[in-house]
Amino acid sequence: MSLFKISGGTVYDPTNNIDGEIRDIWIEDDKIVAPPGDPHLRPDKTLDATGLVIMPGGIDMHCHIAGPKVNMARKMRPEEKRKAEKVHRTATTHSGTMGSVPSTFATGYKYAGLGYTTAFDAAIPALSARHAHEELADTPCLDKGFYVLMGNNHYIMRSIQRGEHERARAFIAWLLSAAKGYAAKLVNPGGVEVWKSQQGGNVTGLDDVVASYDVTPRQIIETVARSVDELKLPHAVHVHANNLGMPGNWTTTLDTMRALEGHRGHMTHIQFHSYGGGDGDENTFNSKTLPLAEYVNAHKNLTVDVGQVLFGKTTSMTGDGPLGYFLSKVYNSKWFSGDTEMEAGCGIAPIEYRNKSLIHTLQWAIGLEWYLLIDDPWRVVMSTDHPNGGSFLAYPQIIRLLMDRTYRRDILKTVNESVITRSVLADLDREYTLNEICIITRAAPARILGLKHKGHLGPGADADITIYTPDANPETMFELPRFVIKAGRVIVEQGDIREDVYGQTLHVQPDYDHEIETDIAAWFDEFYSIRFRNYAVTEDYMLTPKCIACG
Ligand SMILES: [Zn+2]
C-alpha cells in the first residue's frame, strides 16, 4: 500500500459539488481515498499543487483510434505522415507517427499529454474485435474500450423481421460479450445494408424499407434502444442517425430522437445531423440547432456529443459506407470502402474544412451552437468525432471558444459571413465556466457512460487526475497540463511522458439465455466465413480487461 497526497490545489469536481475549492487529494495505490482520520499519518509521496487547478482525467467518449478502419486510414495518408511531427522513441516511450490519424502509441501519448486518461473508439464491427483489442493493447496511458456496430447486423434484422424481440435482445447481449465491447452502436441503421446490397444505395428516412430483411431504420432503432435499456447496459444506445451531413437532415434527427420512445439514447456528433436546407442547392443550407436543442432540453432521456468541426485538413472515417462515398465525391479525393460480412460497412476519405466555405463555416458554427444552447452541461459532451471534425488535439481551442465570447466573435469575423444570417451563433453570449468545462470533458461523459469510478475525485474513484497551470487564455491552460496522473502514477510532467503505463480495457458482459447460442452457431455455419467457436474474444486475449457491471 502506498499513500500519495496532492496538496493545496484548486479542485474542480462537479460530481461531488466542488467548484474551485482548495483541497488535498489522497490516493492509495490507484484509487482516490478519503483523507486519513489520523492527522499525523504521513503520505509516502506528496505533490505540492499550490496555485494549480485539479480536475479528474479527461474522458473522450467518441473517437476513432483503433480497429481496421482506423488502420486503413493510417495507410491511406502517407503524404500526411511524411510531413507530420515525428514522435521519437525515448528511454520510456515508443516512437510513433502523427497526421490526422496518429499511430497507436502516439495516440496514447498525445491524449495523455492533453490530460485525457480514458477514450472510447466509437465504431468496431464485432468481427474485427480482435484487431481493435490488439491496437488498444498498444495504446498507452489510457483506459479504453469500444462500441460495437449493430445497426446493420443481419441477425438483428432477421429477428426484427420475424417479430422476435427477445431473440434480438439476447443476440445483442451475446454480441457485446463475444466482442468484449462496451456499448451498442447504431450507424446509419439500415442504410449501410442498402449500400452493401445495391449500387449507390442508402435509405433517406426512418420508414424506408431495407429490402433484404423487410425492416425499417425505425424498427432497428426501437429494437436496439429498448434492448439496451432492458439489458440495463451502463451506456445508452449510441446513435449515429441516418442522413449524416445531408442538407435538411434535421427532420430525420428529430424523428430518430422520437423513435427512441423514451428509452435512453445518446445522439452522437449531433452537429453533423442539424442541417436545414436541401434539394442539392448549397444556398439553402442553414442551422437547425435551435429546434433540435429545444427538443433535447425538454427530453431527459437524451444526451449528445457535439462532433465539433475545426478548420483545416483531416481524414473522414465512418462506419457509414454511403457517407464515405458521398464525401469522396464532394472532395474529389481518394476513397476507401469496406464491407464487413453480415455486420457493417465503412468509408474513408481525406477532407478539408475551409473557413471561407459556406457549408464548413456553418458546420463549425452549428457545433458551437450545440454547446451554447443545451441548458444542462451534464447532457452535452465535447467531441470532434476525432478525426472526422478535427483532431482531439483541438480540444483546448474549443474550450477557448466556449469560455471567451470576445475570442469567439473575433473568429466569427474571419469566416464566411453567411454564418451571421444562417445561424444564431453571433447572438449567443453564454460563456462556459471552468466548472462547466470540467463537466463536458470528464464528469458528464463518465456519468453518461455509466462509469461510477471515473470523472470525479471522490473516494473510490480511479486516481486519474489532471493538474493544470491556470492561465488567462484557457487554450494555453488546457493544451499543456502541468501533471497528469494515471491510476495513481505521475505519467506526464509539462508535456513529457514519464511512464509508459497501460490502462484497462472496459467491457460489458450482459446476462442472456445461453440457449440462443445454438441458433447463432447454426447462423454462423450457414452464412459467416468464420467458425462460431473462433469468433468470441476471451478475456485472456486482452491486456488488462475490466468488466463494468450492468444494472
Ligand atoms: Zn464517429
Coordinates of N, CA and C in Angstrom, one line a residue, residues 210-306:
V210 N -35.7 -1.7 -45.8 CA -34.4 -2.4 -46.2 C -34.9 -3.7 -46.8
A211 N -34.7 -3.8 -48.1 CA -35.4 -4.9 -48.8 C -34.9 -6.3 -48.3
S212 N -33.6 -6.4 -48.0 CA -33.1 -7.8 -47.8 C -33.8 -8.4 -46.6
Y213 N -34.3 -7.6 -45.6 CA -35.0 -8.2 -44.5 C -36.4 -7.6 -44.2
D214 N -36.8 -6.7 -45.1 CA -38.1 -6.1 -45.0 C -38.3 -5.4 -43.6
V215 N -37.2 -4.7 -43.2 CA -37.3 -3.9 -41.9 C -37.0 -2.5 -42.2
T216 N -37.3 -1.6 -41.3 CA -37.1 -0.1 -41.5 C -36.0 0.3 -40.4
P217 N -35.4 1.5 -40.8 CA -34.5 2.1 -39.8 C -35.2 2.3 -38.4
R218 N -36.4 2.7 -38.5 CA -37.2 3.0 -37.2 C -37.3 1.7 -36.4
Q219 N -37.5 0.5 -37.0 CA -37.6 -0.7 -36.2 C -36.3 -1.1 -35.6
I220 N -35.2 -0.8 -36.4 CA -33.9 -1.2 -35.8 C -33.6 -0.3 -34.6
I221 N -33.9 1.0 -34.7 CA -33.6 2.0 -33.6 C -34.4 1.6 -32.4
E222 N -35.7 1.3 -32.6 CA -36.6 0.9 -31.5 C -36.1 -0.4 -30.8
T223 N -35.7 -1.4 -31.6 CA -35.3 -2.7 -31.1 C -34.1 -2.5 -30.2
V224 N -33.1 -1.9 -30.8 CA -31.8 -1.8 -30.1 C -31.9 -0.9 -28.8
A225 N -32.6 0.2 -29.0 CA -32.7 1.2 -27.8 C -33.5 0.5 -26.7
R226 N -34.5 -0.3 -27.0 CA -35.3 -1.0 -26.0 C -34.5 -2.1 -25.4
S227 N -33.8 -2.8 -26.2 CA -32.9 -3.9 -25.7 C -31.8 -3.4 -24.7
V228 N -31.2 -2.3 -25.1 CA -30.1 -1.7 -24.3 C -30.7 -1.4 -22.9
D229 N -31.9 -0.8 -22.9 CA -32.5 -0.5 -21.6 C -32.9 -1.7 -20.8
E230 N -33.4 -2.7 -21.5 CA -33.8 -4.0 -20.8 C -32.6 -4.7 -20.3
L231 N -31.5 -4.6 -21.0 CA -30.3 -5.3 -20.5 C -29.6 -4.5 -19.4
K232 N -30.1 -3.3 -19.2 CA -29.5 -2.3 -18.2 C -28.0 -2.1 -18.4
L233 N -27.7 -1.9 -19.7 CA -26.3 -1.6 -20.1 C -25.9 -0.3 -19.4
P234 N -24.6 -0.1 -19.1 CA -24.2 1.2 -18.4 C -24.4 2.4 -19.3
H235 N -24.2 2.2 -20.6 CA -24.4 3.3 -21.6 C -25.6 3.1 -22.4
A236 N -26.3 4.2 -22.8 CA -27.4 4.1 -23.7 C -27.0 3.6 -25.1
V237 N -28.0 3.4 -25.9 CA -27.7 3.1 -27.3 C -27.0 4.4 -27.9
H238 N -25.9 4.2 -28.6 CA -25.1 5.3 -29.1 C -25.5 5.4 -30.6
V239 N -26.1 6.5 -30.9 CA -26.8 6.7 -32.2 C -26.1 7.6 -33.2
H240 N -25.6 7.1 -34.3 CA -25.2 7.9 -35.5 C -26.4 7.8 -36.4
A241 N -27.2 8.8 -36.5 CA -28.5 8.8 -37.2 C -28.3 8.6 -38.7
N242 N -29.4 8.4 -39.4 CA -29.4 8.4 -40.8 C -29.2 9.8 -41.4
N243 N -28.8 9.8 -42.6 CA -28.6 11.1 -43.4 C -27.5 12.0 -42.8
L244 N -26.5 11.5 -42.2 CA -25.4 12.3 -41.7 C -24.9 13.3 -42.8
G245 N -24.8 14.6 -42.5 CA -24.2 15.5 -43.4 C -25.1 16.0 -44.5
M246 N -26.3 15.5 -44.6 CA -27.1 15.9 -45.7 C -27.9 17.2 -45.4
P247 N -28.0 18.2 -46.3 CA -28.9 19.3 -46.0 C -30.3 18.9 -45.8
G248 N -30.9 19.5 -44.8 CA -32.3 19.1 -44.5 C -32.4 17.9 -43.5
N249 N -31.3 17.4 -43.1 CA -31.3 16.1 -42.3 C -31.9 16.3 -40.9
W250 N -32.1 17.5 -40.4 CA -32.6 17.8 -39.1 C -33.9 17.1 -38.8
T251 N -34.7 16.9 -39.8 CA -36.0 16.3 -39.5 C -35.8 14.8 -39.2
T252 N -34.8 14.2 -39.9 CA -34.5 12.8 -39.7 C -34.0 12.6 -38.2
T253 N -33.2 13.6 -37.8 CA -32.6 13.6 -36.4 C -33.7 13.7 -35.4
L254 N -34.7 14.6 -35.7 CA -35.8 14.7 -34.7 C -36.7 13.4 -34.7
D255 N -36.9 12.9 -35.9 CA -37.6 11.6 -36.0 C -36.9 10.5 -35.2
T256 N -35.6 10.5 -35.3 CA -34.8 9.4 -34.6 C -34.9 9.6 -33.1
M257 N -34.9 10.8 -32.6 CA -35.0 11.0 -31.1 C -36.4 10.6 -30.7
R258 N -37.4 10.9 -31.5 CA -38.8 10.5 -31.2 C -38.9 9.0 -31.2
A259 N -38.2 8.3 -32.1 CA -38.3 6.9 -32.3 C -37.8 6.1 -31.1
L260 N -37.0 6.8 -30.3 CA -36.4 6.1 -29.1 C -37.6 5.8 -28.1
E261 N -38.7 6.5 -28.3 CA -39.9 6.3 -27.4 C -39.6 6.3 -25.9
G262 N -38.7 7.3 -25.6 CA -38.5 7.5 -24.1 C -37.3 6.7 -23.6
H263 N -36.8 5.7 -24.4 CA -35.6 5.0 -24.0 C -34.4 5.9 -24.0
R264 N -33.4 5.5 -23.2 CA -32.2 6.3 -23.2 C -31.6 6.3 -24.6
G265 N -31.0 7.5 -25.0 CA -30.3 7.5 -26.3 C -29.3 8.5 -26.2
H266 N -28.1 8.2 -26.7 CA -27.0 9.2 -26.9 C -26.9 9.5 -28.4
M267 N -27.2 10.7 -28.7 CA -27.1 11.1 -30.1 C -25.7 11.7 -30.4
T268 N -24.9 10.9 -31.2 CA -23.5 11.3 -31.3 C -23.3 12.3 -32.5
H269 N -22.1 13.0 -32.4 CA -21.7 14.0 -33.3 C -23.0 14.7 -33.9
I270 N -23.8 15.2 -33.0 CA -25.1 15.8 -33.3 C -24.9 17.0 -34.3
Q271 N -23.8 17.6 -34.3 CA -23.5 18.7 -35.2 C -23.8 18.3 -36.7
F272 N -23.4 17.1 -37.0 CA -23.5 16.6 -38.4 C -24.9 16.3 -38.8
H273 N -25.8 16.4 -37.8 CA -27.2 16.0 -38.0 C -28.2 17.1 -37.8
S274 N -27.7 18.4 -37.9 CA -28.5 19.5 -37.5 C -28.7 20.5 -38.7
Y275 N -28.9 20.0 -39.9 CA -28.8 20.9 -41.0 C -30.2 21.1 -41.6
G276 N -30.5 22.4 -42.0 CA -31.7 22.8 -42.8 C -31.3 22.9 -44.2
G277 N -32.3 23.2 -45.1 CA -32.0 23.3 -46.5 C -32.2 22.0 -47.2
G278 N -31.8 22.0 -48.5 CA -31.9 20.8 -49.2 C -32.0 20.9 -50.7
D279 N -32.4 19.9 -51.4 CA -32.5 19.8 -52.8 C -31.2 20.0 -53.6
G280 N -30.1 19.7 -52.9 CA -28.8 19.8 -53.6 C -28.4 21.3 -53.9
D281 N -29.1 22.2 -53.3 CA -28.8 23.6 -53.5 C -28.0 24.2 -52.3
E282 N -26.7 24.4 -52.4 CA -25.9 24.8 -51.3 C -26.5 26.1 -50.7
N283 N -27.1 27.0 -51.4 CA -27.5 28.2 -50.9 C -28.7 28.1 -49.9
T284 N -29.3 27.0 -49.8 CA -30.3 26.8 -48.8 C -29.9 26.3 -47.5
F285 N -28.6 25.9 -47.4 CA -28.0 25.3 -46.2 C -28.1 26.2 -45.0
N286 N -28.6 25.7 -43.9 CA -28.6 26.6 -42.7 C -28.7 25.7 -41.4
S287 N -28.6 26.4 -40.3 CA -28.6 25.7 -39.0 C -30.0 25.4 -38.4
K288 N -30.2 24.2 -38.0 CA -31.4 23.9 -37.3 C -31.1 23.4 -35.8
T289 N -30.1 24.0 -35.3 CA -29.8 23.6 -33.9 C -30.9 24.0 -32.9
L290 N -31.4 25.2 -33.2 CA -32.4 25.7 -32.2 C -33.6 24.7 -31.9
P291 N -34.3 24.3 -32.9 CA -35.4 23.4 -32.6 C -34.9 22.0 -32.1
L292 N -33.8 21.5 -32.5 CA -33.3 20.3 -32.0 C -32.8 20.4 -30.6
A293 N -32.1 21.5 -30.3 CA -31.6 21.7 -28.9 C -32.8 21.8 -27.9
E294 N -33.9 22.5 -28.5 CA -35.1 22.7 -27.7 C -35.7 21.3 -27.3
Y295 N -35.7 20.4 -28.3 CA -36.2 19.0 -28.1 C -35.3 18.3 -27.0
V296 N -34.0 18.4 -27.2 CA -33.1 17.7 -26.3 C -33.3 18.3 -24.9
N297 N -33.3 19.6 -24.8 CA -33.5 20.2 -23.5 C -34.8 19.7 -22.7
A298 N -35.8 19.4 -23.5 CA -37.1 19.0 -22.9 C -37.2 17.5 -22.7
H299 N -36.2 16.7 -23.2 CA -36.3 15.3 -23.0 C -35.1 14.7 -22.3
K300 N -35.3 14.3 -21.1 CA -34.2 13.9 -20.2 C -33.6 12.6 -20.6
N301 N -34.2 11.8 -21.4 CA -33.6 10.5 -21.8 C -32.5 10.7 -22.9
L302 N -32.3 11.9 -23.3 CA -31.3 12.2 -24.4 C -30.1 12.9 -23.9
T303 N -28.9 12.4 -24.4 CA -27.7 13.1 -24.3 C -27.0 13.3 -25.7
V304 N -26.1 14.2 -25.8 CA -25.4 14.4 -27.1 C -23.9 14.6 -26.9
D305 N -23.1 14.2 -27.9 CA -21.8 14.8 -28.0 C -21.8 15.5 -29.3
V306 N -20.9 16.5 -29.5 CA -21.1 17.5 -30.5 C -20.5 17.1 -31.8

